[in-house]
CSV table of C-alpha atoms in Angstrom, one decimal:
chain,number,residue,atom,x,y,z
A,6,VAL,CA,205.6,116.8,91.5
A,7,GLN,CA,207.5,120.1,91.7
A,8,LEU,CA,210.0,121.7,89.4
A,9,GLN,CA,211.8,124.6,90.9
A,10,ALA,CA,213.7,126.8,88.4
A,11,SER,CA,216.3,129.3,89.5
A,12,GLY,CA,219.4,131.1,88.4
A,13,GLY,CA,217.9,133.9,86.3
A,14,GLY,CA,219.0,137.5,86.6
A,15,LEU,CA,220.2,140.5,84.8
A,16,VAL,CA,223.4,140.2,82.7
A,17,GLN,CA,225.1,142.2,80.0
A,18,ALA,CA,225.2,141.0,76.4
A,19,GLY,CA,228.0,138.5,76.0
A,20,GLY,CA,227.7,137.3,79.5
A,21,SER,CA,226.7,133.9,80.9
A,22,LEU,CA,224.1,132.4,83.2
A,23,ARG,CA,223.4,128.9,84.4
A,24,LEU,CA,219.8,128.0,85.1
A,25,SER,CA,218.9,125.1,87.4
A,26,CYS,CA,215.8,123.1,87.7
A,27,ALA,CA,215.4,121.0,90.9
A,28,ALA,CA,212.8,118.3,90.6
A,29,SER,CA,211.0,116.4,93.3
A,30,GLY,CA,208.1,114.0,93.4
A,31,LEU,CA,209.0,112.1,90.2
A,32,ALA,CA,211.4,109.4,89.0
A,33,PHE,CA,213.7,112.1,87.6
A,34,ARG,CA,216.0,109.7,85.8
A,35,LEU,CA,213.0,108.5,83.7
A,36,TYR,CA,212.0,111.9,82.4
A,37,THR,CA,213.2,113.9,79.5
A,38,MET,CA,214.0,117.4,80.6
A,39,GLY,CA,213.4,120.6,78.6
A,40,TRP,CA,213.7,124.3,78.7
A,41,PHE,CA,211.3,126.8,77.1
A,42,ARG,CA,211.1,130.5,77.2
A,43,GLN,CA,208.6,133.2,76.7
A,44,ALA,CA,209.3,136.8,75.9
A,45,PRO,CA,206.7,139.6,76.5
A,46,GLY,CA,204.1,139.5,73.8
A,47,LYS,CA,205.4,136.3,72.3
A,48,GLU,CA,204.4,132.7,72.5
A,49,ARG,CA,206.3,130.2,74.6
A,50,GLU,CA,209.1,128.7,72.5
A,51,PHE,CA,211.3,125.6,72.8
A,52,VAL,CA,214.9,126.1,73.8
A,53,ALA,CA,216.5,122.8,74.6
A,54,THR,CA,215.8,119.2,75.6
A,55,LEU,CA,217.8,116.3,76.9
A,56,SER,CA,216.5,112.8,76.5
A,57,TYR,CA,216.5,110.6,79.6
A,58,ARG,CA,216.9,107.5,77.4
A,59,ASP,CA,219.8,108.1,75.1
A,60,ARG,CA,221.0,111.5,76.5
A,61,ARG,CA,220.6,113.1,73.1
A,62,THR,CA,220.2,116.8,73.1
A,63,TYR,CA,218.2,119.1,70.8
A,64,TYR,CA,218.4,122.9,70.6
A,65,ALA,CA,216.5,125.7,69.0
A,66,ASP,CA,218.5,127.1,66.1
A,67,SER,CA,218.6,130.5,67.9
A,68,VAL,CA,220.6,129.0,70.8
A,69,LYS,CA,222.8,126.3,69.1
A,70,GLY,CA,226.4,126.7,70.0
A,71,ARG,CA,225.7,129.1,72.9
A,72,PHE,CA,223.4,127.1,75.2
A,73,THR,CA,224.0,123.6,76.8
A,74,ILE,CA,221.5,121.5,78.6
A,75,PHE,CA,222.7,118.8,81.0
A,76,ARG,CA,221.5,117.0,84.0
A,77,ASP,CA,222.6,115.4,87.3
A,78,ASN,CA,220.4,112.5,88.1
A,79,ALA,CA,222.0,111.9,91.5
A,80,ASN,CA,220.7,115.3,92.5
A,81,ASN,CA,217.5,115.4,90.5
A,82,THR,CA,218.5,118.6,88.8
A,83,ALA,CA,218.6,119.8,85.2
A,84,TYR,CA,220.7,122.7,84.0
A,85,LEU,CA,220.8,125.2,81.2
A,86,GLN,CA,224.2,126.8,80.7
A,87,MET,CA,223.8,130.0,78.6
A,88,ASN,CA,226.8,131.7,77.1
A,89,SER,CA,227.2,134.6,74.8
A,90,LEU,CA,223.9,135.9,75.8
A,91,LYS,CA,222.1,138.4,73.5
A,92,PRO,CA,219.3,140.9,74.3
A,93,GLU,CA,216.9,138.7,72.3
A,94,ASP,CA,217.4,135.9,74.9
A,95,THR,CA,215.5,138.1,77.4
A,96,ALA,CA,212.5,136.0,78.5
A,97,VAL,CA,211.0,134.0,81.4
A,98,TYR,CA,212.6,130.6,81.2
A,99,TYR,CA,210.7,127.5,82.2
A,100,CYS,CA,211.9,124.0,82.8
A,101,ALA,CA,209.7,121.0,82.1
A,102,ALA,CA,209.6,117.2,82.4
A,103,ALA,CA,208.3,114.8,79.9
A,104,GLY,CA,207.6,111.1,80.3
A,105,ARG,CA,208.9,110.2,76.9
A,106,SER,CA,212.2,109.8,75.2
A,107,ARG,CA,212.1,112.9,73.1
A,108,ALA,CA,210.0,116.0,73.5
A,109,THR,CA,210.4,119.3,71.7
A,110,GLU,CA,206.8,120.6,71.8
A,111,PHE,CA,205.3,122.2,74.8
A,112,TYR,CA,202.3,119.8,74.7
A,113,GLU,CA,204.6,116.8,75.1
A,114,TYR,CA,205.6,117.8,78.6
A,115,ASP,CA,203.8,116.6,81.7
A,116,TYR,CA,205.1,119.0,84.4
A,117,TRP,CA,206.3,122.6,84.4
A,118,GLY,CA,208.3,124.8,86.7
A,119,GLN,CA,207.3,128.3,87.7
A,120,GLY,CA,209.8,130.1,85.5
A,121,THR,CA,212.8,132.3,86.1
A,122,GLN,CA,213.4,135.7,84.5
A,123,VAL,CA,216.5,136.3,82.4
A,124,THR,CA,217.2,139.8,81.2
A,125,VAL,CA,220.1,140.6,78.9
A,126,SER,CA,221.0,144.3,78.5
A,127,SER,CA,222.7,145.6,75.4
């Protein structure tokens, strides 16, 4: 199984980025996909998740209304659209796959990508 995250970069506050997570080696349509992030000196935190079963989405309060998670099962790819970015969104972003219908905790995920750096300047 491989999850390849991409799309990170340097952006000014108020800008947008779209992260992608290309999956291989698993039945993608049967996995709930999630995004987490980890800032320097902080623990990894939940950002968003999209259930494979009912397509429900859940977001951390800090990103609600600004971030959108979605997926393309035909291309085995999950996405995180990030708008109105803030300096506090600066972190390494990780995508993950969980073999359950809902997963908001890191220990509920079975597979992890390598991470992509997002830096938001003020």
